[in-house]
PDB file of N, CA and C in Angstrom:
ATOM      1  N   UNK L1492       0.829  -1.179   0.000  1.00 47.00           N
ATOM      2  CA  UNK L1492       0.000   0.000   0.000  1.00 47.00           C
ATOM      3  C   UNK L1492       0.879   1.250   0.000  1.00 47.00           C
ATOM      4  N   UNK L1493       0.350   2.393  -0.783  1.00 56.00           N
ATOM      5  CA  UNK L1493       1.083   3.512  -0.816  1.00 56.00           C
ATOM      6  C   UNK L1493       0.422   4.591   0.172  1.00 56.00           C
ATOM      7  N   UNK L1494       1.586   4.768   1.013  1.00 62.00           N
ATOM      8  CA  UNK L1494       1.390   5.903   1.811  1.00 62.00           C
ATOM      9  C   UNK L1494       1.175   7.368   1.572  1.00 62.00           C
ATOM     10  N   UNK L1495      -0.152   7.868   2.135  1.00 71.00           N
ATOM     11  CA  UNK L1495      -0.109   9.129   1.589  1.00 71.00           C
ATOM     12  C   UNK L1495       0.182  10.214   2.109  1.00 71.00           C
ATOM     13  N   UNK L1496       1.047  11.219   1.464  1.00 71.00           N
ATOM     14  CA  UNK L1496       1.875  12.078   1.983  1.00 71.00           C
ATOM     15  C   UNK L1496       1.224  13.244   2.752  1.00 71.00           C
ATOM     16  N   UNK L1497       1.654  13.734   3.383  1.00 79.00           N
ATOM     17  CA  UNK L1497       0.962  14.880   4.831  1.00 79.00           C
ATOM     18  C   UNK L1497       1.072  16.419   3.381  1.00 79.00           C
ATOM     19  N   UNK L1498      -0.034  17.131   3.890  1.00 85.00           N
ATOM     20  CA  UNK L1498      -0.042  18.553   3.127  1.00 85.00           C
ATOM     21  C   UNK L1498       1.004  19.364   3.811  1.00 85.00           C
ATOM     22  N   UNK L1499       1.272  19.970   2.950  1.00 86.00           N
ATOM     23  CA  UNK L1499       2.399  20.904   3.802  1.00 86.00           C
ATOM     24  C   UNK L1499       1.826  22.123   4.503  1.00 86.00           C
ATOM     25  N   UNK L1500       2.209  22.876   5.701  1.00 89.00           N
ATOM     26  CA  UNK L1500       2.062  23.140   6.595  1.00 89.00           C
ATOM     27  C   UNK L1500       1.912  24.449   6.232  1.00 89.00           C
ATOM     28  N   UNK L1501       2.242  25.285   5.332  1.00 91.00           N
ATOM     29  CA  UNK L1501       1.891  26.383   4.716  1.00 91.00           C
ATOM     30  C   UNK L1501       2.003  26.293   3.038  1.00 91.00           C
ATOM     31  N   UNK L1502       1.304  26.697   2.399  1.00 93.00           N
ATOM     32  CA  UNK L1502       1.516  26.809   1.240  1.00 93.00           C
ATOM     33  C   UNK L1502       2.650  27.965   0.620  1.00 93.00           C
ATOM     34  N   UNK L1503       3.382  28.040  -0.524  1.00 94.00           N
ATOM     35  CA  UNK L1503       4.462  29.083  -0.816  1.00 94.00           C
ATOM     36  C   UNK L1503       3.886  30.607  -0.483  1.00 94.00           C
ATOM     37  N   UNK L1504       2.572  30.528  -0.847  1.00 95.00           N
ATOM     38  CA  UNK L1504       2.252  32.333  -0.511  1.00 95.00           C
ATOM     39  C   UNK L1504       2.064  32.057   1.078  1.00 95.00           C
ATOM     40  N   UNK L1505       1.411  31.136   1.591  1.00 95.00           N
ATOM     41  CA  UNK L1505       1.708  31.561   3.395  1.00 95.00           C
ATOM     42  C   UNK L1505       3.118  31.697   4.028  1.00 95.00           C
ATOM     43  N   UNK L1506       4.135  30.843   3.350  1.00 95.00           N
ATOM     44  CA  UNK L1506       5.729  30.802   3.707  1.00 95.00           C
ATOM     45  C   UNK L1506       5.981  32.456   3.382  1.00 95.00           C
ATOM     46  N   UNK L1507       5.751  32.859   2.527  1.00 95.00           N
ATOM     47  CA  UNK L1507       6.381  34.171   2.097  1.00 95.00           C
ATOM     48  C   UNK L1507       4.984  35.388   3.372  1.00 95.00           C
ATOM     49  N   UNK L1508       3.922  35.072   3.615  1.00 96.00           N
ATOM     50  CA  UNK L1508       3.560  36.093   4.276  1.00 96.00           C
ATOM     51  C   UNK L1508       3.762  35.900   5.793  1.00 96.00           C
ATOM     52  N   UNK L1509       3.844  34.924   6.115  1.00 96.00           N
ATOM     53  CA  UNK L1509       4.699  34.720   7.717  1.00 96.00           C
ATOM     54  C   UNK L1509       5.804  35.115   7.594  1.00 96.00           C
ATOM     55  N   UNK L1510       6.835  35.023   6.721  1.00 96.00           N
ATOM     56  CA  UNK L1510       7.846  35.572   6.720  1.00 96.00           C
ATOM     57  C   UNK L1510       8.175  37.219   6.424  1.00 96.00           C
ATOM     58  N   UNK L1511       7.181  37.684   5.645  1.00 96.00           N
ATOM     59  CA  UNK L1511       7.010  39.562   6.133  1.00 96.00           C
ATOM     60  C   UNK L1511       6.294  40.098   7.335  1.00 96.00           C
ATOM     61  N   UNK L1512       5.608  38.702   7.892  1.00 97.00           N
ATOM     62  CA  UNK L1512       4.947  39.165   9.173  1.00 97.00           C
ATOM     63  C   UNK L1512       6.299  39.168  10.453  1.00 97.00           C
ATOM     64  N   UNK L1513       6.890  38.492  10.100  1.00 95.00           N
ATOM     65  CA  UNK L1513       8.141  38.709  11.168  1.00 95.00           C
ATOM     66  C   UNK L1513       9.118  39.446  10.806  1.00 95.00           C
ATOM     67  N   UNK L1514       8.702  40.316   9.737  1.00 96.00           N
ATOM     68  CA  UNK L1514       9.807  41.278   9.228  1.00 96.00           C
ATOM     69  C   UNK L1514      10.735  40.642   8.647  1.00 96.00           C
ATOM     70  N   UNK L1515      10.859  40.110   7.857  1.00 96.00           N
ATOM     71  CA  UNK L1515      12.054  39.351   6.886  1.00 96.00           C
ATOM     72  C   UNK L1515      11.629  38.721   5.533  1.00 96.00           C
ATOM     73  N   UNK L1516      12.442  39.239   4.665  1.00 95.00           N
ATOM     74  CA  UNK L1516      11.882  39.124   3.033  1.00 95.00           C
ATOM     75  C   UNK L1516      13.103  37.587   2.833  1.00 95.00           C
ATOM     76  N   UNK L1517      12.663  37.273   1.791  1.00 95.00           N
ATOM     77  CA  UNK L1517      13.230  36.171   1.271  1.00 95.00           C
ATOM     78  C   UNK L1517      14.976  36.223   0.473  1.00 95.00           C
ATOM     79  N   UNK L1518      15.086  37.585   0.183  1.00 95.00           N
ATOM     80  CA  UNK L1518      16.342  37.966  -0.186  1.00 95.00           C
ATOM     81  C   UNK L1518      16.942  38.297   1.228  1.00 95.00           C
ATOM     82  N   UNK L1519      16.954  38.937   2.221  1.00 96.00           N
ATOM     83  CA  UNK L1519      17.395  38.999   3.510  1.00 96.00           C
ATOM     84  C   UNK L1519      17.480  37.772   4.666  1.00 96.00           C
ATOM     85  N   UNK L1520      16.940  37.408   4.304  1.00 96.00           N
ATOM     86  CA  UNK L1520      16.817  35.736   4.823  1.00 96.00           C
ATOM     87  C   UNK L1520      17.990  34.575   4.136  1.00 96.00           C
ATOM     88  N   UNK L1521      18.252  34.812   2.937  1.00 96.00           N
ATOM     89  CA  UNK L1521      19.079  33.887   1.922  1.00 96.00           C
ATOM     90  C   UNK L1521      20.759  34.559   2.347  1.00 96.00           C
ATOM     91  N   UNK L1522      20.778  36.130   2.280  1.00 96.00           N
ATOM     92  CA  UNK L1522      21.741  36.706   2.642  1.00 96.00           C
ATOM     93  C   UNK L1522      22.400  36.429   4.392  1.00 96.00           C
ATOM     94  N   UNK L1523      21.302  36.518   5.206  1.00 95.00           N
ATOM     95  CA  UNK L1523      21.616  35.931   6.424  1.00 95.00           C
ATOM     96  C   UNK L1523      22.123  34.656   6.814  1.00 95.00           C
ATOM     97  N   UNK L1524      21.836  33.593   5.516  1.00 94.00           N
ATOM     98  CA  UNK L1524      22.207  31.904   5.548  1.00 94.00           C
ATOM     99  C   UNK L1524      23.415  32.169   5.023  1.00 94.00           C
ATOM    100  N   UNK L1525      24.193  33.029   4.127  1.00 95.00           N
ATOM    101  CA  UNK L1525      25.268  32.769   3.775  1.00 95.00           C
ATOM    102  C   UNK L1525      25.100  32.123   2.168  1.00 95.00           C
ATOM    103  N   UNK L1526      24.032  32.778   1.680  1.00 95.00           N
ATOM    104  CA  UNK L1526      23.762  32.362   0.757  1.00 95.00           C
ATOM    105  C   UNK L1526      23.520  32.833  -0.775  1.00 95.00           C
ATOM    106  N   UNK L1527      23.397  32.962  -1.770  1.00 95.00           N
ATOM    107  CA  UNK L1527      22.954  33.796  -2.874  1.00 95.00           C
ATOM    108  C   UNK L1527      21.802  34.132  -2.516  1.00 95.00           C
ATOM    109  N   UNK L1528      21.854  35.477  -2.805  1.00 94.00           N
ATOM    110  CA  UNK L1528      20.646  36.119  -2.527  1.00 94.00           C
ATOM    111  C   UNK L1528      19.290  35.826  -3.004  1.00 94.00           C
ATOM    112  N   UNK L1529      19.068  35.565  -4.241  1.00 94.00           N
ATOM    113  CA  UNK L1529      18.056  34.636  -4.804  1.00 94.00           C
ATOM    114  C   UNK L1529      17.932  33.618  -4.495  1.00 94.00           C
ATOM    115  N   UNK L1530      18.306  32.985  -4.100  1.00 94.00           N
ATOM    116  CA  UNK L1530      18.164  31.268  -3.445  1.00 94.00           C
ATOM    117  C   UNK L1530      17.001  31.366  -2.718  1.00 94.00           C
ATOM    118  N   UNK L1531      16.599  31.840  -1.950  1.00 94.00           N
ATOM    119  CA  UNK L1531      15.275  31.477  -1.127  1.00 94.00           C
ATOM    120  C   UNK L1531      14.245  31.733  -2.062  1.00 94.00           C
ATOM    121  N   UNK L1532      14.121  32.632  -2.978  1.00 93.00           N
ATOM    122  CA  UNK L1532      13.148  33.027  -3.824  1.00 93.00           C
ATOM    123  C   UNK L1532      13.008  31.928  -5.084  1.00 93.00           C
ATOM    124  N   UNK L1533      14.124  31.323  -5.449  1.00 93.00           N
ATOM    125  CA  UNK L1533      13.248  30.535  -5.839  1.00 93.00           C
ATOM    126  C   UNK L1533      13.170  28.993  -5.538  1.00 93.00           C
ATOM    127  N   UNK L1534      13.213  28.550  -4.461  1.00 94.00           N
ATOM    128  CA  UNK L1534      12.659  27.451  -3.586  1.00 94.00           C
ATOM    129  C   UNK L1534      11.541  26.750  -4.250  1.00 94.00           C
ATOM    130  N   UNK L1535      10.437  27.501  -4.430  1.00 92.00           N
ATOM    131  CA  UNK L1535       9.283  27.290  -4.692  1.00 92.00           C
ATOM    132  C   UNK L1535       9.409  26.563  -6.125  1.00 92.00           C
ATOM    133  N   UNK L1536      10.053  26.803  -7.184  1.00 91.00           N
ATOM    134  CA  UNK L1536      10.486  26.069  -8.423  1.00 91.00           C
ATOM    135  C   UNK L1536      11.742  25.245  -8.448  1.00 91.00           C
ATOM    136  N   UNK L1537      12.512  25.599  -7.337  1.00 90.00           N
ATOM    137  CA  UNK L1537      14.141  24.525  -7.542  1.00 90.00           C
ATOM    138  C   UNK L1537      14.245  24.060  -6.615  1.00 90.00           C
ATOM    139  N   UNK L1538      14.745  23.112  -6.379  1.00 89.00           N
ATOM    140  CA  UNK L1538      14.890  22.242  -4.743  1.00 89.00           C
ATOM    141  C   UNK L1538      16.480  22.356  -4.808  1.00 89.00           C
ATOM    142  N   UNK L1539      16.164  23.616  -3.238  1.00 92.00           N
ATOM    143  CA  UNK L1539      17.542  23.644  -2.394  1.00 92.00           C
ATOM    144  C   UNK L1539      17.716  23.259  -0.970  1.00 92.00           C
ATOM    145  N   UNK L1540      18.280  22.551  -0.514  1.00 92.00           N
ATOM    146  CA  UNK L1540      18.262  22.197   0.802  1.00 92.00           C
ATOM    147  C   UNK L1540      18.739  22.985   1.461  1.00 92.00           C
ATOM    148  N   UNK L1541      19.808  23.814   1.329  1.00 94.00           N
ATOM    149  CA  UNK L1541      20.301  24.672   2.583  1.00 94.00           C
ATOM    150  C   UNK L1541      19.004  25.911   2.677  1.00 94.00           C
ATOM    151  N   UNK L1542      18.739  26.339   1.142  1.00 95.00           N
ATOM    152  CA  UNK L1542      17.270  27.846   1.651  1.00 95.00           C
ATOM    153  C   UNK L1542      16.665  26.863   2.077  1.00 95.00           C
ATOM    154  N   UNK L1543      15.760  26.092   1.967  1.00 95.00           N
ATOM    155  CA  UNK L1543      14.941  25.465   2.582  1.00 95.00           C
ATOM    156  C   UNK L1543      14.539  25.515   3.625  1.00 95.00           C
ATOM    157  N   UNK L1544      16.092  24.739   4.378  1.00 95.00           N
ATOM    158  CA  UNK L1544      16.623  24.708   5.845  1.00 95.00           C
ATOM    159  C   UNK L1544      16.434  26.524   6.112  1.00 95.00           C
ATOM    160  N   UNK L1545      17.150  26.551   5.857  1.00 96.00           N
ATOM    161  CA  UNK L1545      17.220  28.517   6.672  1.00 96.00           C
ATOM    162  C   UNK L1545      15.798  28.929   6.593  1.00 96.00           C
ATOM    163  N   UNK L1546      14.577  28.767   5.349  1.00 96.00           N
ATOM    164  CA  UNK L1546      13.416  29.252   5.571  1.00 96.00           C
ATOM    165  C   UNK L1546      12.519  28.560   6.862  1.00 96.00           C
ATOM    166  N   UNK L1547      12.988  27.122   6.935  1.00 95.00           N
ATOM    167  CA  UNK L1547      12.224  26.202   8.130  1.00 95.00           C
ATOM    168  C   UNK L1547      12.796  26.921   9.194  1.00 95.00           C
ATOM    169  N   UNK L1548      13.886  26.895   9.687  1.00 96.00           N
ATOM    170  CA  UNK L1548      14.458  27.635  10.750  1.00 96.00           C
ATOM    171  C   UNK L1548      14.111  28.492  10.747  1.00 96.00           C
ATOM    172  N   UNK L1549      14.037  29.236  10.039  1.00 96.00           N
ATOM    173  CA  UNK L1549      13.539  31.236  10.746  1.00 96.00           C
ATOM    174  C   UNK L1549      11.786  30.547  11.399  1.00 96.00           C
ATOM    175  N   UNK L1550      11.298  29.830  10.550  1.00 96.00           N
ATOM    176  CA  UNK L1550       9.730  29.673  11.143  1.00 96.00           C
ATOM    177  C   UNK L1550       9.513  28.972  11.868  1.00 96.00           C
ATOM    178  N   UNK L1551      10.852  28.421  12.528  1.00 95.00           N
ATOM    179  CA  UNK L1551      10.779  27.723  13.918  1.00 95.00           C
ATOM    180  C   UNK L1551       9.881  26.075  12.948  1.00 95.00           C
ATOM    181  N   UNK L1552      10.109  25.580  12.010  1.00 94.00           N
ATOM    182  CA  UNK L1552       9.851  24.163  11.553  1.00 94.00           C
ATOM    183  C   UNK L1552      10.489  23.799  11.009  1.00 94.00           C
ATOM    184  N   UNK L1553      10.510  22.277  10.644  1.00 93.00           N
ATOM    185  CA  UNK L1553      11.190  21.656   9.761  1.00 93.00           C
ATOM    186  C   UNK L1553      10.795  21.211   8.320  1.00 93.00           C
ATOM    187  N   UNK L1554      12.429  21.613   7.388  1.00 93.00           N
ATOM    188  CA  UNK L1554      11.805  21.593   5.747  1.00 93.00           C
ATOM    189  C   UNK L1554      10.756  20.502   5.362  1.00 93.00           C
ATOM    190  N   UNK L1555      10.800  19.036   6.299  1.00 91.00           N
ATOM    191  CA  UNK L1555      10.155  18.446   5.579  1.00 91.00           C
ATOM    192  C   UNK L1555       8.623  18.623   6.006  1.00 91.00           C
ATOM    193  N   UNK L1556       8.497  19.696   6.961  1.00 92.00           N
ATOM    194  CA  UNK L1556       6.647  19.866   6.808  1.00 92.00           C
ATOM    195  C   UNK L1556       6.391  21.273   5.914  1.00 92.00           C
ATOM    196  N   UNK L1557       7.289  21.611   5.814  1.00 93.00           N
ATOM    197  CA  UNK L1557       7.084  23.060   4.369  1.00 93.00           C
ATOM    198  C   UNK L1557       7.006  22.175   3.210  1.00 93.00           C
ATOM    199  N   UNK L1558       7.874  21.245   2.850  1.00 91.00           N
ATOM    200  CA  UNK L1558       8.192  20.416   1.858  1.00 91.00           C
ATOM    201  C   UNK L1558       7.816  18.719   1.807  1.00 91.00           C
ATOM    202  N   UNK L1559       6.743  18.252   1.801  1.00 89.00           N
ATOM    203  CA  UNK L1559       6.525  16.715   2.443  1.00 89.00           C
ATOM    204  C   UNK L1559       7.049  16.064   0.971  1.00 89.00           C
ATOM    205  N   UNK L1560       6.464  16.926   0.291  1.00 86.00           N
ATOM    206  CA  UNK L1560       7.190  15.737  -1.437  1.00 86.00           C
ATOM    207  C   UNK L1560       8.784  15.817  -2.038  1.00 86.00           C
ATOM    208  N   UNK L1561       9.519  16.474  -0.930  1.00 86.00           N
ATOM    209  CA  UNK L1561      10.981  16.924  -1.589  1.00 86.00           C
ATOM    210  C   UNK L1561      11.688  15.985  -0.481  1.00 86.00           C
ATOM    211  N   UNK L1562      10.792  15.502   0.322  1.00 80.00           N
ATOM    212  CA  UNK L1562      12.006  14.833   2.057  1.00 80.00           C
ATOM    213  C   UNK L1562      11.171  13.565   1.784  1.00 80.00           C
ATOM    214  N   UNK L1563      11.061  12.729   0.952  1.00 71.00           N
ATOM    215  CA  UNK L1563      10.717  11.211   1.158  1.00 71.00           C
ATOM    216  C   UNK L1563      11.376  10.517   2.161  1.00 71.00           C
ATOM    217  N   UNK L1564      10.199   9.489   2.675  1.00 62.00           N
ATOM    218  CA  UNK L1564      10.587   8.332   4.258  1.00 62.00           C
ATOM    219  C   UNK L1564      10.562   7.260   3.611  1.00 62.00           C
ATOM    220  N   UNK L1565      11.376   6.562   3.987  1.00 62.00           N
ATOM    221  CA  UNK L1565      11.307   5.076   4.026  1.00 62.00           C
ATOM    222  C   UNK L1565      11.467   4.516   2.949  1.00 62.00           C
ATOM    223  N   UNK L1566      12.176   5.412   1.887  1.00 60.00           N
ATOM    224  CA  UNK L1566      11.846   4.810   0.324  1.00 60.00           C
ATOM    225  C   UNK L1566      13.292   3.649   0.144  1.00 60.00           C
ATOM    226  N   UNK L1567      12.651   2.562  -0.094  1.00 60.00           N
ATOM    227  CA  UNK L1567      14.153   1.494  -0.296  1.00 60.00           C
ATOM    228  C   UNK L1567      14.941   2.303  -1.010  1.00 60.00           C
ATOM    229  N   UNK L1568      16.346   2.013  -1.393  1.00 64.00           N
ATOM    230  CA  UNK L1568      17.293   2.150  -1.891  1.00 64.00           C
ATOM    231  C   UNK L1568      17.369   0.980  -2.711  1.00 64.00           C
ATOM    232  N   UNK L1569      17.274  -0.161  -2.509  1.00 69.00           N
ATOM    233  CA  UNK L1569      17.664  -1.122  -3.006  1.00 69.00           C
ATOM    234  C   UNK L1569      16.652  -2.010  -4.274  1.00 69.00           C
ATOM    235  N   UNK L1570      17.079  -2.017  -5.460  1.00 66.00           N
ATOM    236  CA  UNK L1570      16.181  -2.359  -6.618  1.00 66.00           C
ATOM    237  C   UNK L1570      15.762  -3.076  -6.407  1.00 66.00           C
ATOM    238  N   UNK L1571      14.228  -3.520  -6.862  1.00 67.00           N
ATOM    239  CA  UNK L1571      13.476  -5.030  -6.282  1.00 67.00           C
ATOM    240  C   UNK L1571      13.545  -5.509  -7.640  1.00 67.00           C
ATOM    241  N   UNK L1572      14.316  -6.485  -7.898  1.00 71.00           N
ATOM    242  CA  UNK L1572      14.765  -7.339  -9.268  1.00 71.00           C
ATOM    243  C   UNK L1572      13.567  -8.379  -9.675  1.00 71.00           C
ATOM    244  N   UNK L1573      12.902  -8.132  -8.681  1.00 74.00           N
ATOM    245  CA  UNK L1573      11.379  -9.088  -8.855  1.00 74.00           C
ATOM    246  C   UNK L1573      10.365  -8.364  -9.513  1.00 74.00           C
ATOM    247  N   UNK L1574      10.427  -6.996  -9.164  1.00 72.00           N
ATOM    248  CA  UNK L1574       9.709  -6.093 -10.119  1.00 72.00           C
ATOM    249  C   UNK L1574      10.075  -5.197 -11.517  1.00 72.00           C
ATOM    250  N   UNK L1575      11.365  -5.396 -11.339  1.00 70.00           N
ATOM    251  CA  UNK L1575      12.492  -4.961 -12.127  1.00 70.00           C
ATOM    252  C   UNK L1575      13.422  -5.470 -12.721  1.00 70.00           C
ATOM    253  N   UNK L1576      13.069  -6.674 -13.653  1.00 72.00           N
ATOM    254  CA  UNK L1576      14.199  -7.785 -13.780  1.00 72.00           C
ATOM    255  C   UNK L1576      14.957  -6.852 -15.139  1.00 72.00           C
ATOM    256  N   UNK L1577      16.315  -7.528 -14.660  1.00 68.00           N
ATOM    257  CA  UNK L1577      17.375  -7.051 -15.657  1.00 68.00           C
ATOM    258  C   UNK L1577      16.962  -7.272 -16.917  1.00 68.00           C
ATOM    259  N   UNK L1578      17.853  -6.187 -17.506  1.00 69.00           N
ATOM    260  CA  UNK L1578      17.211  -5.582 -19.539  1.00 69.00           C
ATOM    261  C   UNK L1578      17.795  -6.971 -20.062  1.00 69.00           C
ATOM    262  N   UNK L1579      17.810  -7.331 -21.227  1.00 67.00           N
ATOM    263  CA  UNK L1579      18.257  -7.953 -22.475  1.00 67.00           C
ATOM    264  C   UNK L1579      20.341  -7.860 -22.480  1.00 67.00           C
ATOM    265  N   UNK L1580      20.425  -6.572 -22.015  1.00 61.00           N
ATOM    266  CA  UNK L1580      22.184  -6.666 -22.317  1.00 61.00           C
ATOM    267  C   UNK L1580      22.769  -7.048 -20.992  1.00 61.00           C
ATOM    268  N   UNK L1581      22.138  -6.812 -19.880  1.00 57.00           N
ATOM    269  CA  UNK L1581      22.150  -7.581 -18.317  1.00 57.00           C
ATOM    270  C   UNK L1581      22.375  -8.709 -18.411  1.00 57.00           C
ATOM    271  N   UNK L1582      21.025  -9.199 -18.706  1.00 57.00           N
ATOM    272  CA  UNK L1582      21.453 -10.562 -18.631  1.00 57.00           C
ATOM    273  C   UNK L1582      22.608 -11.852 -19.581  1.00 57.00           C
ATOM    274  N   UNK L1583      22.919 -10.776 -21.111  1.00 58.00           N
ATOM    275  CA  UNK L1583      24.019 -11.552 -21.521  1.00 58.00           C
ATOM    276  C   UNK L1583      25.073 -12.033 -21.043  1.00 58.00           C
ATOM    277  N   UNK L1584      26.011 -10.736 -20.477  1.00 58.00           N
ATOM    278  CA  UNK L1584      27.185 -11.000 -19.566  1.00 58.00           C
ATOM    279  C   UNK L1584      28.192 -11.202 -20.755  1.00 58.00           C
ATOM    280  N   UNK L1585      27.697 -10.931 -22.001  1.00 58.00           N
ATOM    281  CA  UNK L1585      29.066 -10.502 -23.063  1.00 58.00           C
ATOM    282  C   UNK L1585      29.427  -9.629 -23.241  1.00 58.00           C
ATOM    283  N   UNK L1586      30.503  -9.782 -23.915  1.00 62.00           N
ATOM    284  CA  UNK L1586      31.241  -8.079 -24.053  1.00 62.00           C
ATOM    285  C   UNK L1586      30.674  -7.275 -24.923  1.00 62.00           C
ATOM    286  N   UNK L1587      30.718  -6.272 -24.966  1.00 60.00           N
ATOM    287  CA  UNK L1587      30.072  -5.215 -26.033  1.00 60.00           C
ATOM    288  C   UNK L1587      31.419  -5.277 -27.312  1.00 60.00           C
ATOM    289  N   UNK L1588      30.963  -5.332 -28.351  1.00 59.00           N
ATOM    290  CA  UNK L1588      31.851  -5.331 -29.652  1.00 59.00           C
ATOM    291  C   UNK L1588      31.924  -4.145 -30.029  1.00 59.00           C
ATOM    292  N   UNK L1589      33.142  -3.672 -29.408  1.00 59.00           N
ATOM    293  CA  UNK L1589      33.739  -2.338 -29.413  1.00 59.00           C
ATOM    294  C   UNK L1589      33.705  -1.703 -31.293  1.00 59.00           C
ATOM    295  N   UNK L1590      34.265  -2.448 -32.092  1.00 63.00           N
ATOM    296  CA  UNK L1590      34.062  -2.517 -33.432  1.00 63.00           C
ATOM    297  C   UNK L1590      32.948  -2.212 -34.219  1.00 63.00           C
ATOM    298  N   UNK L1591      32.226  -2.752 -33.434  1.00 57.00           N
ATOM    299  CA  UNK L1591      30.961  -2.552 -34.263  1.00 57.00           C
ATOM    300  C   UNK L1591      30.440  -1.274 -33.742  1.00 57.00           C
ATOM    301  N   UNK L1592      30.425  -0.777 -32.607  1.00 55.00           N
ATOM    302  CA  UNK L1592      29.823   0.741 -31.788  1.00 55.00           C
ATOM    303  C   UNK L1592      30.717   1.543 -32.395  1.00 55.00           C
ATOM    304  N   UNK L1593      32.140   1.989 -33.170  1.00 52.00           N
ATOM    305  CA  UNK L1593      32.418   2.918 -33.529  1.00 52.00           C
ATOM    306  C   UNK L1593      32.058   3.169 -35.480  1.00 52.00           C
TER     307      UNK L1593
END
């Protein structure tokens, strides 16, 4: 069964108006992390972990309840070959004929 993921805890326009409600813009905030100044601004389209982090921290939370689909739990690492059986050149185990690819 697939687990379904928690809503995030503010949406991008509530992140950005809690954050002018405590007096701090998103370029002053990125500059305070030690960071490019644009970096927090655009969060919302690029996944950065350090703005992230610095935007969760100023709001006293953590990125993965601003962000529930960018911080996945529990996801194996490890390929399930039962659902995923090896391609056609996997399973040969011959050499590739260098000759013929150039």
């Amino acid at each position: 069964m697939e687990q379904k993921k928690p809503a995030p805890v503010l949406d991008w326009h509530g992140i950005k108006a809690e954050l002018h409600r405590r007096g701090m813009t998103l370029t002053a905030l990125a500059t305070r992390a030690g960071l490019d100044p644009s970096m927090c601004r655009k969060v919302n389209s690029t996944c950065n972990y350090k703005a992230q982090k610095a935007i969760a921290d100023f709001l006293d939370l953590k990125p993965e309840q601003l962000w529930p689909d960018r911080y996945p739990k529990n996801k194996p690492r490890i390929l399930n070959t039962a659902k995923y059986p090896p391609v056609e050149r996997e399973k040969d185990g011959a050499r590739a004929d260098k000759r013929g690819a150039a």
